[in-house]
């Protein structure tokens, strides 16, 4: 989609990746220094390859069915510091430096607004 | 599955939840005080209801096709402190107090073993 973002996924990484039936893997996105969980995105092989090659977090939008470079329109870019694959090869952890809010609502994270009740911890 | 784990999901929560085609929602599991991302599990309405009712993290195992109370066999239990729903209603953040290692490999988190290379940050 952009001239700087092509490249295929390293074969050894591709071999370790376990994708869901739609070819995607969930990517948990965490602010590298504070530990805040910012959002969850989805990557296919190409999105992961672009993320690793460019250092800019790139996802597959399931609703729009297209690649999406975080911050490309909003300016709220994610600079990738580290990518980890979990023990089963079916989840990514992407540690980033987030510019501004990660959430399209303007909140810092996508998990800031809706807290469910857990008995015994309502007042934490 | 156990006498303490029944109960249906609160209707207002169920109405906000957006499930994938298999009826599941990814649940990012985070150690409540250190911020470590421990693992990613999957919940359906029943697993979420049991988690909220019991305070013990309960998932749906996609491989075994059954409910699974974290730590039930290993003893590495997850005591739930907080559950949050994201802005789109399609991802949960479960903040827990993890007993022992979260990963079945014996590592603290499921993301401890496999780090992918990101140019410019290899030595972080």
XYZ file of N, CA, C and O in Angstrom, chain A residues 17-120:
416
model
N 4.052 -19.338 13.197
C 2.792 -18.610 13.391
C 1.584 -19.520 13.165
O 1.487 -20.197 12.146
N 0.670 -19.521 14.151
C -0.570 -20.290 13.977
C -1.720 -19.311 13.822
O -2.077 -18.596 14.753
N -2.290 -19.321 12.624
C -3.323 -18.343 12.284
C -4.710 -18.943 12.499
O -4.882 -20.153 12.374
N -5.682 -18.071 12.759
C -7.063 -18.538 12.817
C -7.542 -18.829 11.402
O -6.821 -18.628 10.432
N -8.768 -19.305 11.289
C -9.274 -19.735 9.979
C -9.308 -18.585 8.971
O -9.267 -18.818 7.763
N -9.343 -17.351 9.449
C -9.317 -16.208 8.534
C -7.895 -15.692 8.288
O -7.710 -14.614 7.723
N -6.892 -16.454 8.737
C -5.506 -16.094 8.446
C -4.917 -15.049 9.368
O -3.839 -14.524 9.112
N -5.609 -14.760 10.458
C -5.192 -13.672 11.342
C -4.704 -14.179 12.698
O -5.049 -15.276 13.136
N -3.912 -13.323 13.334
C -3.412 -13.577 14.685
C -3.697 -12.318 15.504
O -3.431 -11.206 15.037
N -4.232 -12.463 16.716
C -4.444 -11.271 17.546
C -3.107 -10.708 18.030
O -2.196 -11.459 18.379
N -3.024 -9.389 18.021
C -1.815 -8.700 18.474
C -2.179 -7.797 19.648
O -2.912 -6.815 19.492
N -1.682 -8.147 20.829
C -1.878 -7.331 22.020
C -0.851 -6.207 21.969
O 0.342 -6.462 21.783
N -1.318 -4.981 22.115
C -0.424 -3.837 21.979
C -0.239 -3.173 23.337
O -1.212 -2.774 23.988
N 1.009 -3.073 23.741
C 1.334 -2.587 25.085
C 2.339 -1.441 24.999
O 3.310 -1.513 24.239
N 2.106 -0.399 25.792
C 3.090 0.674 25.901
C 4.343 0.103 26.565
O 4.274 -0.462 27.653
N 5.499 0.257 25.909
C 6.690 -0.487 26.318
C 7.196 -0.130 27.708
O 7.745 -0.983 28.398
N 7.010 1.109 28.141
C 7.587 1.488 29.435
C 6.590 1.468 30.593
O 6.918 1.030 31.690
N 5.348 1.884 30.347
C 4.379 1.922 31.448
C 3.660 0.596 31.636
O 3.076 0.359 32.699
N 3.654 -0.243 30.596
C 2.957 -1.519 30.691
C 1.473 -1.435 30.381
O 0.774 -2.459 30.406
N 0.952 -0.248 30.088
C -0.469 -0.128 29.729
C -0.806 -1.004 28.525
O -0.089 -0.969 27.524
N -1.895 -1.754 28.619
C -2.410 -2.442 27.439
C -3.250 -1.425 26.675
O -4.247 -0.913 27.192
N -2.834 -1.106 25.472
C -3.433 -0.007 24.725
C -4.624 -0.446 23.881
O -5.636 0.257 23.810
N -4.503 -1.592 23.219
C -5.520 -2.038 22.265
C -5.203 -3.452 21.843
O -4.156 -3.999 22.219
N -6.094 -4.035 21.092
C -5.814 -5.303 20.430
C -6.077 -5.128 18.943
O -7.122 -4.600 18.549
N -5.104 -5.514 18.126
C -5.280 -5.459 16.685
C -5.137 -6.858 16.101
O -4.899 -7.821 16.837
N -5.284 -6.955 14.791
C -5.162 -8.245 14.118
C -4.128 -8.141 13.017
O -4.094 -7.151 12.284
N -3.290 -9.140 12.910
C -2.271 -9.158 11.857
C -2.345 -10.454 11.066
O -2.562 -11.524 11.630
N -2.153 -10.314 9.756
C -1.854 -11.488 8.948
C -0.339 -11.460 8.679
O 0.380 -10.612 9.219
N 0.151 -12.394 7.880
C 1.594 -12.464 7.636
C 2.136 -11.148 7.083
O 3.199 -10.682 7.483
N 1.388 -10.571 6.167
C 1.843 -9.346 5.520
C 1.889 -8.178 6.523
O 2.853 -7.399 6.527
N 0.890 -8.064 7.354
C 0.877 -6.983 8.352
C 2.043 -7.144 9.325
O 2.697 -6.155 9.692
N 2.319 -8.383 9.721
C 3.439 -8.619 10.628
C 4.763 -8.307 9.925
O 5.651 -7.676 10.513
N 4.877 -8.731 8.678
C 6.099 -8.441 7.919
C 6.324 -6.936 7.802
O 7.439 -6.440 8.002
N 5.256 -6.206 7.504
C 5.378 -4.742 7.392
C 5.745 -4.113 8.725
O 6.546 -3.180 8.791
N 5.131 -4.621 9.782
C 5.413 -4.097 11.125
C 6.884 -4.283 11.468
O 7.551 -3.364 11.959
N 7.405 -5.486 11.199
C 8.798 -5.782 11.517
C 9.757 -5.011 10.611
O 10.827 -4.588 11.046
N 9.357 -4.826 9.358
C 10.252 -4.157 8.407
C 10.295 -2.649 8.605
O 11.341 -2.013 8.436
N 9.156 -2.072 8.992
C 9.075 -0.613 9.051
C 9.181 -0.059 10.468
O 9.426 1.137 10.645
N 8.921 -0.900 11.477
C 8.899 -0.403 12.848
C 7.664 0.409 13.162
O 7.567 1.028 14.221
N 6.701 0.407 12.263
C 5.404 1.076 12.472
C 4.332 0.003 12.534
O 4.197 -0.814 11.603
N 3.571 -0.001 13.611
C 2.566 -1.045 13.801
C 1.517 -0.991 12.690
O 0.911 0.056 12.445
N 1.350 -2.120 12.037
C 0.462 -2.236 10.892
C -0.464 -3.427 11.110
O -0.006 -4.508 11.458
N -1.753 -3.197 10.936
C -2.764 -4.221 11.229
C -3.611 -4.499 10.005
O -3.602 -3.754 9.030
N -4.374 -5.578 10.120
C -5.408 -5.861 9.139
C -6.742 -5.456 9.754
O -7.092 -5.907 10.850
N -7.452 -4.590 9.083
C -8.759 -4.177 9.575
C -9.809 -5.185 9.133
O -10.055 -5.337 7.924
N -10.422 -5.852 10.103
C -11.446 -6.840 9.760
C -12.710 -6.170 9.244
O -13.411 -6.716 8.403
N -13.001 -4.957 9.722
C -14.219 -4.280 9.273
C -14.037 -3.667 7.888
O -14.922 -3.744 7.041
N -12.867 -3.090 7.650
C -12.638 -2.435 6.359
C -11.961 -3.352 5.347
O -11.855 -3.010 4.172
N -11.460 -4.501 5.815
C -10.773 -5.456 4.952
C -9.622 -4.806 4.192
O -9.502 -4.912 2.963
N -8.769 -4.135 4.972
C -7.588 -3.534 4.376
C -6.500 -3.368 5.424
O -6.775 -3.386 6.622
N -5.261 -3.181 4.965
C -4.169 -2.910 5.897
C -4.313 -1.500 6.427
O -4.872 -0.617 5.761
N -3.780 -1.333 7.620
C -4.012 -0.101 8.352
C -2.760 0.171 9.171
O -2.367 -0.628 10.011
N -2.078 1.263 8.837
C -0.900 1.669 9.594
C -1.372 2.597 10.707
O -1.901 3.683 10.435
N -1.184 2.160 11.939
C -1.710 2.922 13.075
C -1.157 4.343 13.069
O 0.064 4.531 13.011
N -2.039 5.322 13.114
C -1.642 6.713 13.166
C -1.500 7.375 11.800
O -1.213 8.568 11.727
N -1.695 6.599 10.742
C -1.506 7.144 9.384
C -2.432 8.334 9.121
O -2.023 9.317 8.523
N -3.657 8.258 9.611
C -4.564 9.401 9.446
C -4.658 10.241 10.718
O -4.722 11.461 10.652
N -4.637 9.599 11.878
C -4.819 10.333 13.147
C -3.546 11.011 13.635
O -3.601 11.941 14.446
N -2.390 10.516 13.171
C -1.127 10.998 13.715
C -0.719 10.304 15.000
O 0.366 10.552 15.518
N -1.595 9.454 15.514
C -1.304 8.748 16.766
C -0.560 7.456 16.472
O -1.099 6.355 16.587
N 0.680 7.628 16.089
C 1.491 6.512 15.594
C 2.014 5.607 16.701
O 2.173 6.037 17.841
N 2.268 4.394 16.325
C 2.876 3.419 17.237
C 4.235 3.029 16.690
O 4.339 2.403 15.626
N 5.257 3.349 17.437
C 6.625 3.001 17.074
C 6.983 1.709 17.788
O 6.980 1.639 19.014
N 7.264 0.702 17.011
C 7.422 -0.646 17.566
C 8.793 -0.826 18.193
O 9.815 -0.555 17.560
N 8.814 -1.249 19.434
C 10.053 -1.509 20.139
C 10.398 -2.993 20.169
O 11.560 -3.364 20.248
N 9.379 -3.812 20.163
C 9.619 -5.233 20.384
C 8.371 -6.003 19.974
O 7.257 -5.527 20.192
N 8.564 -7.160 19.347
C 7.433 -8.038 19.036
C 7.749 -9.429 19.570
O 8.830 -9.961 19.321
N 6.810 -9.985 20.301
C 6.991 -11.334 20.839
C 5.856 -12.245 20.383
O 4.730 -11.786 20.217
N 6.208 -13.506 20.233
C 5.231 -14.521 19.854
C 5.008 -15.410 21.072
O 5.955 -15.714 21.803
N 3.762 -15.817 21.311
C 3.523 -16.589 22.526
C 3.879 -18.070 22.344
O 4.267 -18.507 21.260
N 3.743 -18.806 23.431
C 4.193 -20.207 23.490
C 3.496 -21.089 22.461
O 4.061 -22.087 22.012
N 2.277 -20.739 22.083
C 1.541 -21.524 21.101
C 1.673 -20.968 19.683
O 1.159 -21.569 18.743
N 2.324 -19.840 19.542
C 2.493 -19.237 18.219
C 1.222 -18.620 17.666
O 1.151 -18.321 16.479
N 0.220 -18.421 18.533
C -1.045 -17.909 17.998
C -1.439 -16.530 18.518
O -2.559 -16.081 18.275
N -0.530 -15.869 19.234
C -0.792 -14.504 19.707
C 0.507 -13.713 19.678
O 1.569 -14.237 20.027
N 0.415 -12.454 19.279
C 1.563 -11.560 19.287
C 1.436 -10.544 20.415
O 0.335 -10.107 20.745
N 2.578 -10.186 20.988
C 2.639 -9.059 21.924
C 3.537 -8.013 21.281
O 4.711 -8.273 20.998
N 2.955 -6.846 21.020
C 3.673 -5.782 20.344
C 3.906 -4.654 21.351
O 2.949 -4.032 21.818
N 5.164 -4.437 21.694
C 5.485 -3.359 22.622
C 5.851 -2.129 21.810
O 6.732 -2.192 20.953
N 5.164 -1.047 22.090
C 5.287 0.145 21.257
C 5.536 1.382 22.102
O 5.357 1.381 23.318
N 5.927 2.437 21.399
C 5.877 3.761 21.988
C 4.723 4.479 21.281
O 4.801 4.749 20.078
N 3.659 4.708 22.031
C 2.429 5.268 21.472
C 2.464 6.787 21.507
O 2.639 7.368 22.576
N 2.255 7.411 20.355
C 2.103 8.868 20.319
C 0.651 9.226 20.599
O -0.234 8.823 19.849
N 0.403 9.981 21.650
C -0.969 10.415 21.943
C -1.850 9.253 22.327
O -1.371 8.203 22.761
N -3.173 9.442 22.167
C -4.106 8.379 22.544
C -4.058 7.212 21.555
O -3.924 7.416 20.352
N -4.188 5.996 22.095
C -4.234 4.828 21.213
C -5.643 4.592 20.688
O -5.831 3.995 19.634
N -6.635 5.075 21.419
C -8.022 4.749 21.079
C -8.630 5.822 20.178
O -8.379 7.014 20.366
N -9.473 5.378 19.247
C -10.112 6.321 18.324
C -11.108 7.225 19.046
O -11.541 8.235 18.498
N -11.455 6.881 20.289
C -12.350 7.740 21.070
C -11.612 8.925 21.688
O -12.232 9.799 22.288
N -10.268 8.899 21.579
C -9.476 9.965 22.176
C -8.922 9.598 23.548
O -8.139 10.341 24.136
N -9.340 8.437 24.053
C -8.788 7.976 25.331
C -7.417 7.345 25.103
O -7.095 6.898 24.020
N -6.650 7.328 26.177
C -5.296 6.780 26.064
C -5.301 5.325 25.597
O -4.533 4.940 24.734
N -6.154 4.502 26.206
C -6.246 3.105 25.789
C -7.693 2.772 25.420
O -8.627 3.489 25.786
N -7.860 1.669 24.729
C -9.202 1.227 24.338
C -9.947 0.574 25.488
O -11.103 0.191 25.339
N -9.290 0.445 26.644
C -9.895 -0.241 27.781
C -10.216 0.722 28.926
O -10.417 0.296 30.052
N -10.252 2.007 28.635
C -10.408 2.993 29.700
C -11.853 3.262 30.102
O -12.107 3.862 31.145
N -12.823 2.852 29.278
C -14.185 3.356 29.497
C -15.145 2.377 30.152
O -16.076 2.795 30.834
N -14.947 1.096 29.968
C -16.014 0.144 30.311
C -15.493 -0.938 31.255
O -14.931 -1.947 30.838
N -15.716 -0.694 32.539
C -15.250 -1.634 33.550
C -16.414 -2.481 34.052
O -17.431 -1.948 34.467
N -16.255 -3.784 34.024
C -17.299 -4.694 34.483
C -17.107 -4.950 35.976
O -16.004 -4.834 36.502
N -18.169 -5.324 36.628
C -18.109 -5.513 38.079
C -17.568 -6.886 38.440
O -18.029 -7.904 37.917
N -16.596 -6.898 39.326
C -16.099 -8.150 39.887
C -16.356 -8.099 41.392
O -15.866 -7.197 42.074
N -17.121 -9.042 41.913
C -17.464 -9.026 43.339
C -16.208 -8.979 44.207
O -15.250 -9.696 43.952
N -16.226 -8.115 45.216
C -15.113 -8.048 46.154
C -14.031 -7.078 45.740
O -13.115 -6.801 46.490
